[in-house]
mmCIF file of C-alpha atoms and ligand atoms in Angstrom:
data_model
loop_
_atom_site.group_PDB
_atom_site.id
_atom_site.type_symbol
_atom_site.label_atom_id
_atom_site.label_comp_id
_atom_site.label_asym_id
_atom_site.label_seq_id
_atom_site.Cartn_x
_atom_site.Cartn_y
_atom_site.Cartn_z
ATOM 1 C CA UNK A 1454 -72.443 -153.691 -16.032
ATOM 2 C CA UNK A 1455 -73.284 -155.324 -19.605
ATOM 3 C CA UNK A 1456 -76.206 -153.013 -21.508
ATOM 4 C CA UNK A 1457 -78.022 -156.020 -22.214
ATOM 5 C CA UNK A 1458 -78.188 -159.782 -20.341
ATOM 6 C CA UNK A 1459 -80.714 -162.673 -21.459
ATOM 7 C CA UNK A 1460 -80.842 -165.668 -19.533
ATOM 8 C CA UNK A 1461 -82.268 -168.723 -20.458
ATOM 9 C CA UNK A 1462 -85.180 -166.912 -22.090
ATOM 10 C CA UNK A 1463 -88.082 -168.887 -23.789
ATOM 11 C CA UNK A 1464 -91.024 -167.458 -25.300
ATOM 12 C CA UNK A 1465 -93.920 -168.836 -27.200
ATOM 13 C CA UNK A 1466 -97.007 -167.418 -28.473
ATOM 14 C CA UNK A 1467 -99.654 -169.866 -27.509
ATOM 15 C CA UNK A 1468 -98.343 -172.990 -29.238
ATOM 16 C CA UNK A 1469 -96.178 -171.141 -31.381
ATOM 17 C CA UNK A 1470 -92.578 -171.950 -29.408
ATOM 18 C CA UNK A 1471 -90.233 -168.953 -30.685
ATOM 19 C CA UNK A 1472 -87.136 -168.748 -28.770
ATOM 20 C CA UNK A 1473 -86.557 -171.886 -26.556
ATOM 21 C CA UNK A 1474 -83.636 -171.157 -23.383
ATOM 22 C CA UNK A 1475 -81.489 -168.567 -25.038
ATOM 23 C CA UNK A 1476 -79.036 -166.353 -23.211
ATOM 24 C CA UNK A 1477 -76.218 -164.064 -25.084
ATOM 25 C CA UNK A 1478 -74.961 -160.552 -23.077
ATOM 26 C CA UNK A 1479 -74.373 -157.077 -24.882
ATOM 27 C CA UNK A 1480 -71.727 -154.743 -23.831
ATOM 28 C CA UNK A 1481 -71.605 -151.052 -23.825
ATOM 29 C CA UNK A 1482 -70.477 -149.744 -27.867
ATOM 30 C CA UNK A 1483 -71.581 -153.135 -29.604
ATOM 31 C CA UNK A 1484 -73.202 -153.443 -32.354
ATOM 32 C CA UNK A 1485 -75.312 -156.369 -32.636
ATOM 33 C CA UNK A 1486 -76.864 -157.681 -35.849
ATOM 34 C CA UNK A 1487 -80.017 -159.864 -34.920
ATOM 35 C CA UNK A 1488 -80.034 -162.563 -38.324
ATOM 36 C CA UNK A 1489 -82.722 -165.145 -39.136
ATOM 37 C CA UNK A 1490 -84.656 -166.122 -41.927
ATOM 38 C CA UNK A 1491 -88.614 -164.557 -42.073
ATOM 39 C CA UNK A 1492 -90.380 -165.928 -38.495
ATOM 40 C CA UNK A 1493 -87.275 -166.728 -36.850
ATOM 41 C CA UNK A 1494 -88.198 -164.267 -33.924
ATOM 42 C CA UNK A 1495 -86.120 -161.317 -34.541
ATOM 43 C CA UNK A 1496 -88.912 -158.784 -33.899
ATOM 44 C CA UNK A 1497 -90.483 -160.488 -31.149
ATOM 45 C CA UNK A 1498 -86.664 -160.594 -29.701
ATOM 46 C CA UNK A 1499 -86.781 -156.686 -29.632
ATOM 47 C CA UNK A 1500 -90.499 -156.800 -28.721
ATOM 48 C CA UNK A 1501 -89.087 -158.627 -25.428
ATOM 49 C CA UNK A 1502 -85.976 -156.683 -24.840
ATOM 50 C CA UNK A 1503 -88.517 -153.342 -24.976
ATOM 51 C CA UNK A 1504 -91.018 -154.913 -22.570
ATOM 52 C CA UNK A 1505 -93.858 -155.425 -25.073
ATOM 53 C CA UNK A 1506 -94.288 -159.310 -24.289
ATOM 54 C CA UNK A 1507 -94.557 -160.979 -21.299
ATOM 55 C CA UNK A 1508 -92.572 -163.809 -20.537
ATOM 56 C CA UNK A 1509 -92.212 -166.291 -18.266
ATOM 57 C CA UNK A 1510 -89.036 -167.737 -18.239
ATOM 58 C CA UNK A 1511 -85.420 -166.748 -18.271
ATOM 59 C CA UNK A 1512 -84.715 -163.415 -17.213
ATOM 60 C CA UNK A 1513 -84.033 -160.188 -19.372
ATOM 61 C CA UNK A 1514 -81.983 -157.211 -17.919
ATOM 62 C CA UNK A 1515 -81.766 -153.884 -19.550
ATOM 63 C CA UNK A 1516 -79.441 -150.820 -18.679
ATOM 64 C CA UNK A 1517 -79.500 -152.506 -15.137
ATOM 65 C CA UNK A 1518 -83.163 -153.238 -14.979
ATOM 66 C CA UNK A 1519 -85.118 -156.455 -14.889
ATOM 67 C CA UNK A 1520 -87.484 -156.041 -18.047
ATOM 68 C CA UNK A 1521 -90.611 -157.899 -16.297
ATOM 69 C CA UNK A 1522 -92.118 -154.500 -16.027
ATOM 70 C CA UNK A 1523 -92.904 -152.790 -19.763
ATOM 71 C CA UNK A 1524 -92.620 -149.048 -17.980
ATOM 72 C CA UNK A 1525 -89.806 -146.851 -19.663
ATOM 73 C CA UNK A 1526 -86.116 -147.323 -19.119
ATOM 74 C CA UNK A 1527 -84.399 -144.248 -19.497
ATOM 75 C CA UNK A 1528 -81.804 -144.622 -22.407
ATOM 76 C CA UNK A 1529 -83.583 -147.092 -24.108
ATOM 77 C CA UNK A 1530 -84.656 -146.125 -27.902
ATOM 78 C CA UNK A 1531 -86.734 -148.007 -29.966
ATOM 79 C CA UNK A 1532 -86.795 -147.203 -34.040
ATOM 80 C CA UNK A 1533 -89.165 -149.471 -35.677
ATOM 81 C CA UNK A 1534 -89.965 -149.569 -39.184
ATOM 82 C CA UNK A 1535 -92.125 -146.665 -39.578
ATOM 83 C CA UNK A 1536 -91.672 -145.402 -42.953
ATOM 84 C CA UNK A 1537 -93.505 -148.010 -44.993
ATOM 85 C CA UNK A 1538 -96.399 -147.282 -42.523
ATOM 86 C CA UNK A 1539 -96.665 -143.846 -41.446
ATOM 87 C CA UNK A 1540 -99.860 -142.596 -42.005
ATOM 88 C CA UNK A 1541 -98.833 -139.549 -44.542
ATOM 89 C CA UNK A 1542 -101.718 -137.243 -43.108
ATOM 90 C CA UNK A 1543 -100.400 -137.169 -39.770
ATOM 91 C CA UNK A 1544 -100.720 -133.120 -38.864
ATOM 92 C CA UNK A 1545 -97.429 -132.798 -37.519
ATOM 93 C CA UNK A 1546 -94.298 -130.618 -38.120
ATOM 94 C CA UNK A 1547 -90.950 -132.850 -37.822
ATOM 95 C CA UNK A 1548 -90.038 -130.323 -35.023
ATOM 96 C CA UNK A 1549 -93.099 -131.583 -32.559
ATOM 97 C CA UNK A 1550 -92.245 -135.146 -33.619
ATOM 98 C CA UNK A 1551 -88.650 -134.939 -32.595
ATOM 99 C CA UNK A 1552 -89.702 -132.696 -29.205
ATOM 100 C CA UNK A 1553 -91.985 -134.835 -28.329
ATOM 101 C CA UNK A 1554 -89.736 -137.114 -27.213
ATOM 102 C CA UNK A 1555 -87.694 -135.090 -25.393
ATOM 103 C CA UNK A 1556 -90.786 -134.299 -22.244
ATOM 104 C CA UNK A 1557 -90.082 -138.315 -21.092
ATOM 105 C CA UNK A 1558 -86.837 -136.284 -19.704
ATOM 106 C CA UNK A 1559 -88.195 -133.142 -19.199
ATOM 107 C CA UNK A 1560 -91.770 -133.974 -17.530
ATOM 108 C CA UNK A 1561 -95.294 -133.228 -18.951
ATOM 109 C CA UNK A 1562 -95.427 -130.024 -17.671
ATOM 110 C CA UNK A 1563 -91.744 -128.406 -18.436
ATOM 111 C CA UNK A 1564 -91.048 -126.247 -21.113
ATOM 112 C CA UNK A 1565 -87.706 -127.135 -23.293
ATOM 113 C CA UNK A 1566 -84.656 -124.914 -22.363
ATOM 114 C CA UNK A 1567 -81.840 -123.096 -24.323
ATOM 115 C CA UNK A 1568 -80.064 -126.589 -24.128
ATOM 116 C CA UNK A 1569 -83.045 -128.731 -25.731
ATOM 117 C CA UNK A 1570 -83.087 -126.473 -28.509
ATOM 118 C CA UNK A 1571 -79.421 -126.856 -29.178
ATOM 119 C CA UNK A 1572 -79.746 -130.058 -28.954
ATOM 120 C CA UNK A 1573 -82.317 -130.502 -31.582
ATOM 121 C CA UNK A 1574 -80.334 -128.448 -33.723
ATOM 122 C CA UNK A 1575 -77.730 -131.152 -33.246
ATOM 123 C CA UNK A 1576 -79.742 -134.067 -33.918
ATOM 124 C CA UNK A 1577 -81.147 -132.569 -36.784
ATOM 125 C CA UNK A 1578 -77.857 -132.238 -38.600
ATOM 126 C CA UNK A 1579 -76.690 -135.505 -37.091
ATOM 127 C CA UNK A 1580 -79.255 -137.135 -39.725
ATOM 128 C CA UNK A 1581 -78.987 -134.717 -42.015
ATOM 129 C CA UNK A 1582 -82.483 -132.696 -42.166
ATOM 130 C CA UNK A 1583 -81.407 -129.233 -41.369
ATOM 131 C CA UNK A 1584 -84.064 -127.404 -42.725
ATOM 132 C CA UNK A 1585 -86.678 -129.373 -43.088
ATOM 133 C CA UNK A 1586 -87.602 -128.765 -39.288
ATOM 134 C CA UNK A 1587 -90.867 -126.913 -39.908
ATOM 135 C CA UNK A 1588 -92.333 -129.450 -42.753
ATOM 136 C CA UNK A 1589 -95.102 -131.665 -42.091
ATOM 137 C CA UNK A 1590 -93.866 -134.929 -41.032
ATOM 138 C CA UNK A 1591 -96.508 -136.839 -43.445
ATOM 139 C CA UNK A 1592 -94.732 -134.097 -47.036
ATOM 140 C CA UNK A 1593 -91.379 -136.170 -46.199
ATOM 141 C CA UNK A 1594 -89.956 -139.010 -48.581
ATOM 142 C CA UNK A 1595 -89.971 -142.307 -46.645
ATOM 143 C CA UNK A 1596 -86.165 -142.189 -45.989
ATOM 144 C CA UNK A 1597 -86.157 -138.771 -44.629
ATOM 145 C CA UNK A 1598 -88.941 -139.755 -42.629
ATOM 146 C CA UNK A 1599 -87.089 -142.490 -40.970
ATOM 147 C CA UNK A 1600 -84.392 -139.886 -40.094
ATOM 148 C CA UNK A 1601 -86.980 -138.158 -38.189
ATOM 149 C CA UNK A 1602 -87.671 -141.123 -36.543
ATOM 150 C CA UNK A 1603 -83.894 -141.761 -35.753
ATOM 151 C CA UNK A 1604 -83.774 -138.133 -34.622
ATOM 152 C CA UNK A 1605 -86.684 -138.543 -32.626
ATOM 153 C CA UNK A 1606 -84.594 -141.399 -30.768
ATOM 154 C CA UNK A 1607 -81.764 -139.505 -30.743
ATOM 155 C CA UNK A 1608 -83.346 -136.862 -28.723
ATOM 156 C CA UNK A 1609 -83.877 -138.873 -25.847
ATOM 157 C CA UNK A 1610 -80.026 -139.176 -25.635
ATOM 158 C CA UNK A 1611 -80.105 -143.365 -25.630
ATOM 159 C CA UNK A 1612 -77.803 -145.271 -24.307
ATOM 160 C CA UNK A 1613 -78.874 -148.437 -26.245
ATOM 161 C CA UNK A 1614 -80.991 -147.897 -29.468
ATOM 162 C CA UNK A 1615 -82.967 -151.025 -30.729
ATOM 163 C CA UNK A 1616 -83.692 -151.034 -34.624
ATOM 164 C CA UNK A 1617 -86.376 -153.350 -36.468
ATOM 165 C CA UNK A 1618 -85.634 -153.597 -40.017
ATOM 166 C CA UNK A 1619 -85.141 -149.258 -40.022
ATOM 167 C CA UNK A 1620 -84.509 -149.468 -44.223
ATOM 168 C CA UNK A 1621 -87.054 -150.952 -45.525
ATOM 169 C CA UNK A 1622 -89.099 -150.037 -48.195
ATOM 170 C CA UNK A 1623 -86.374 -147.073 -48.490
ATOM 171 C CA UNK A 1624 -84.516 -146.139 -51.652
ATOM 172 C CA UNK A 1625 -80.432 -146.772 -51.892
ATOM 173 C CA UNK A 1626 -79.531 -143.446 -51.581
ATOM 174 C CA UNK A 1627 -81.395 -142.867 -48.117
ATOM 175 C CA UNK A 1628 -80.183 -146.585 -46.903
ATOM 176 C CA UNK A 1629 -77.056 -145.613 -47.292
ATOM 177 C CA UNK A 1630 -77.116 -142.105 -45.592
ATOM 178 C CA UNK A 1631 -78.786 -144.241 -42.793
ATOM 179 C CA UNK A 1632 -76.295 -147.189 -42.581
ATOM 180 C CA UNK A 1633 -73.314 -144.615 -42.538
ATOM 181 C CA UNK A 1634 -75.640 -142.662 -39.714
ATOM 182 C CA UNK A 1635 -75.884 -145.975 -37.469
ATOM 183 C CA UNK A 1636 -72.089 -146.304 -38.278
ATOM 184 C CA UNK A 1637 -71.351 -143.038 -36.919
ATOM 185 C CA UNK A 1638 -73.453 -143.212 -33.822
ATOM 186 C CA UNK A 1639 -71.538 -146.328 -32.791
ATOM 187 C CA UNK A 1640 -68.739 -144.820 -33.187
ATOM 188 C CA UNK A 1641 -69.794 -142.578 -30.495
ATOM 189 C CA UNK A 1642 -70.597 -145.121 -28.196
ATOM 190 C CA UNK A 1643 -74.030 -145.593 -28.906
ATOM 191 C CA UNK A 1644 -74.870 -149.125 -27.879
ATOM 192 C CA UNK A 1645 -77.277 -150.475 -31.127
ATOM 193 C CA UNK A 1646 -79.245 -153.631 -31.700
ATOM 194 C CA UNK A 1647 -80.538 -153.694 -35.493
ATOM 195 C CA UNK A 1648 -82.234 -156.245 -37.398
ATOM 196 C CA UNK A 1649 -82.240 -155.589 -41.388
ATOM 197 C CA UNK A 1650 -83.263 -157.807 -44.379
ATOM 198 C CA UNK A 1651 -80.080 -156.738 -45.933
ATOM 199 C CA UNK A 1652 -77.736 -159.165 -44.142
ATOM 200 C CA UNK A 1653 -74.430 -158.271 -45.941
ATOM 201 C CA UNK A 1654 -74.817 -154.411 -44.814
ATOM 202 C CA UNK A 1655 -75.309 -155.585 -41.412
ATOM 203 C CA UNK A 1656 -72.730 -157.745 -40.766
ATOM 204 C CA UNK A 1657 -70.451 -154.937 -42.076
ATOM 205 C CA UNK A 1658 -72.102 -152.599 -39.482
ATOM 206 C CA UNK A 1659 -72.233 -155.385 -36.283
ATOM 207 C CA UNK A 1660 -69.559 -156.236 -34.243
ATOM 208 C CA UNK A 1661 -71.617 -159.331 -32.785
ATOM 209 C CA UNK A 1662 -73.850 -161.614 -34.594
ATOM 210 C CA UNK A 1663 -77.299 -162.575 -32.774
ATOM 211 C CA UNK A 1664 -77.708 -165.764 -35.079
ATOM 212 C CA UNK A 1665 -81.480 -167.535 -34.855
ATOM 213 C CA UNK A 1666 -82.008 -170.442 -36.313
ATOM 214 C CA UNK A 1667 -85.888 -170.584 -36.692
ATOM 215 C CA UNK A 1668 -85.746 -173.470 -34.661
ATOM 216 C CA UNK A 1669 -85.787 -171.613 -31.361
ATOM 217 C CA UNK A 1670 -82.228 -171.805 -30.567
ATOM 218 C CA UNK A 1671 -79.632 -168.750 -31.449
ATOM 219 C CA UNK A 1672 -75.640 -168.536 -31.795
ATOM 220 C CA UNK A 1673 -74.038 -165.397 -30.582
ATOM 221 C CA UNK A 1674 -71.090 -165.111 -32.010
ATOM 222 C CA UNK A 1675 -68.309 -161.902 -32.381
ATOM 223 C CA UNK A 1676 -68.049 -161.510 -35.739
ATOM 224 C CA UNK A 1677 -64.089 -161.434 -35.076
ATOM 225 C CA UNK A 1678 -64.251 -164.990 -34.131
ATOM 226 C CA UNK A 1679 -66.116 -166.579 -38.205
ATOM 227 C CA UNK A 1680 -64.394 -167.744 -40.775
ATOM 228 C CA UNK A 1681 -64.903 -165.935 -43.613
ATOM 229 C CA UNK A 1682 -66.540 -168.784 -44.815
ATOM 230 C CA UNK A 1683 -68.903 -168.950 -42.149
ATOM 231 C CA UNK A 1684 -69.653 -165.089 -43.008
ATOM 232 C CA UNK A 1685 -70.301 -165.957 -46.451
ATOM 233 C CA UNK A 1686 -72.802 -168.466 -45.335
ATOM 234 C CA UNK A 1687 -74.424 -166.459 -43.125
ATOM 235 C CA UNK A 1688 -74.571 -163.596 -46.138
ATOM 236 C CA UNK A 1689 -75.649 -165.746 -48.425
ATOM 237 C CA UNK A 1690 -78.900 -166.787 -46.413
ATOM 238 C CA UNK A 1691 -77.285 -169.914 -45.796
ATOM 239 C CA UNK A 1692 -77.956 -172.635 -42.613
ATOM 240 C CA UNK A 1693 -75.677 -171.583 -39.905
ATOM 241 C CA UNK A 1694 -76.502 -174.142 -37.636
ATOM 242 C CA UNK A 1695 -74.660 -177.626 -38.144
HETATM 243 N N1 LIG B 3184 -98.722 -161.624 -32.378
HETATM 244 C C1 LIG B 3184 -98.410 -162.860 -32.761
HETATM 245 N N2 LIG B 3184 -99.213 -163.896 -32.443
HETATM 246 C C2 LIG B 3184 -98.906 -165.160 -32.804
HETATM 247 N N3 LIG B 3184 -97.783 -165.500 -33.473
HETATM 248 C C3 LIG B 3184 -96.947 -164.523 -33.815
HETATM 249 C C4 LIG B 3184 -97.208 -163.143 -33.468
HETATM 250 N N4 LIG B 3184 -96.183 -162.383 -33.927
HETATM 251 C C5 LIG B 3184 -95.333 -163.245 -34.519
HETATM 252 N N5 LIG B 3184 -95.779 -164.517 -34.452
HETATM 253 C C6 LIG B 3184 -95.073 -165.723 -34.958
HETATM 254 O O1 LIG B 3184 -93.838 -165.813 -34.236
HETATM 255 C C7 LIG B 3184 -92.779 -166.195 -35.117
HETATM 256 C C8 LIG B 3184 -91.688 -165.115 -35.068
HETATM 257 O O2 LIG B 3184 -92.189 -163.915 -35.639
HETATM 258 P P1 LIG B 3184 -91.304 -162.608 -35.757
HETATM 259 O O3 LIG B 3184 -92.208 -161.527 -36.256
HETATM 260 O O4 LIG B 3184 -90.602 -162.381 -34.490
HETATM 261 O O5 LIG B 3184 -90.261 -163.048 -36.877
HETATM 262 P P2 LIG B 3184 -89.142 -162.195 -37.618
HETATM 263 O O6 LIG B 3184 -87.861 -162.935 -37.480
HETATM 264 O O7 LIG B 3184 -89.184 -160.787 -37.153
HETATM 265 O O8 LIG B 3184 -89.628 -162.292 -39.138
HETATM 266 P P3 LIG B 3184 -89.505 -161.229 -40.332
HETATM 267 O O9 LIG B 3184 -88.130 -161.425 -40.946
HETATM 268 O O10 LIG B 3184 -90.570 -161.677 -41.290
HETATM 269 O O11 LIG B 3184 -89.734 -159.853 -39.802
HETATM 270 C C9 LIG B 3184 -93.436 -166.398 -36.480
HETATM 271 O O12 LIG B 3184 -93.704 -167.768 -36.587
HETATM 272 C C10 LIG B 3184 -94.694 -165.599 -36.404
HETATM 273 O O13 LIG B 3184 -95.684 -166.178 -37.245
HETATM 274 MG MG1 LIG B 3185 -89.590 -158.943 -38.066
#
């Protein structure tokens, strides 16, 4: 079963046509780089895959569900980019952010177990905040508090994590403890669809290229199968698309 399969999928807001008929499939442990200049549809690509816009045509299937529905697919994460926006004031420790999303598994009403606890623990060193689990969410820098956010995902033990731009507004130091983060969790098997202004980092990180040309139409391409000219195009901002 692929993670991910998009047929023929258009979508348009009002007259605004977007993506026009495209269809590309992601398999379990890729890691797909979504590229295309400012308003080429990359966020409203993950806004579909996540079930936040309707559509009409073409069909999108996720984890082995049809995505008409927006209700939760377990194993699906979503990181967006929260840093830049977070309201600072939010009253909340990183602990209860990160648990939070751990009661979609566990039910309203459940208390976490021994387990849960571990694997918080886990989670927390995965990103690297050990110790910082009983600060207020809002006292964090903005690239530790995107590591809460990835933790929060993390949590939820995905299966496929979808990223929208996750380092902006972040300083080098935390992109890169993020990027090598992302690195690691593919490694592990972590299916991950990221889109990031930084085009050079992602390419390094993707596997498969999710190319959109602003025109509507996308190449998907595995980044095995460019020339490294074509790569140095594509890194350079360059048109793609002959
Ligand atoms: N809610 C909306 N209503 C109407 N048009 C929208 C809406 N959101 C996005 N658009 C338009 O759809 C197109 C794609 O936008 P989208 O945000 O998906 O682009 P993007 O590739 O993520 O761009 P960026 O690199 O700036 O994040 C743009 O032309 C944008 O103006
Ligand atoms: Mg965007």
């Amino acid at each position: 079963m692929n993670i991910i399969d998009v047929k023929n999928l258009s979508f348009c807001y009002g007259e605004t046509d977007v993506l026009d008929n495209i269809s590309f499939s992601v398999e379990e442990g890729d890691f797909v780089g979504v590229i295309g200049s400012n308003g080429a549809g990359k966020s409203t690509l993950l806004k579909l895959l996540l079930g936040l816009l309707p559509y009409n045509t073409g069909s999108i299937s996720i984890l082995g569900h049809d995505r008409k529905s927006s209700r939760a697919i377990n194993g699906l994460c979503y990181v967006s980019q929260k840093a830049s926006s977070f309201n600072s004031a939010f009253p909340a420790t990183v602990r209860e952010v990160v648990t939070a999303n751990l009661y979609p598994k566990l039910g309203l009403f459940h208390r976490p177990k021994k387990e849960d606890f571990a694997l918080f623990d886990k989670v927390m060193e995965q990103v690297g905040l050990t110790g910082c689990e009983n600060r207020l969410i809002g006292h964090l820098s903005g690239g530790q508090q995107q590591r809460v956010f990835i933790a929060r995902a993390l949590i939820a033990s995905p299966k496929l994590l979808l990223l929208d731009e996750p380092t902006v507004g972040i300083d080098s130091m935390s992109v890169e403890v993020i990027t090598e983060l992302l690195r690691r969790l593919s490694k592990q098997g972590i299916t991950i669809v990221m889109t990031n202004h930084d085009t050079a980092s992602l390419v390094g990180l993707s596997n498969k290229l999710l190319i959109l040309s602003g025109e509507g139409d996308c190449r998907f391409r595995r980044k095995a199968d460019l020339s490294s000219g074509e790569l140095r195009r594509l890194i350079a901002g360059g048109v793609f698309f002959d």
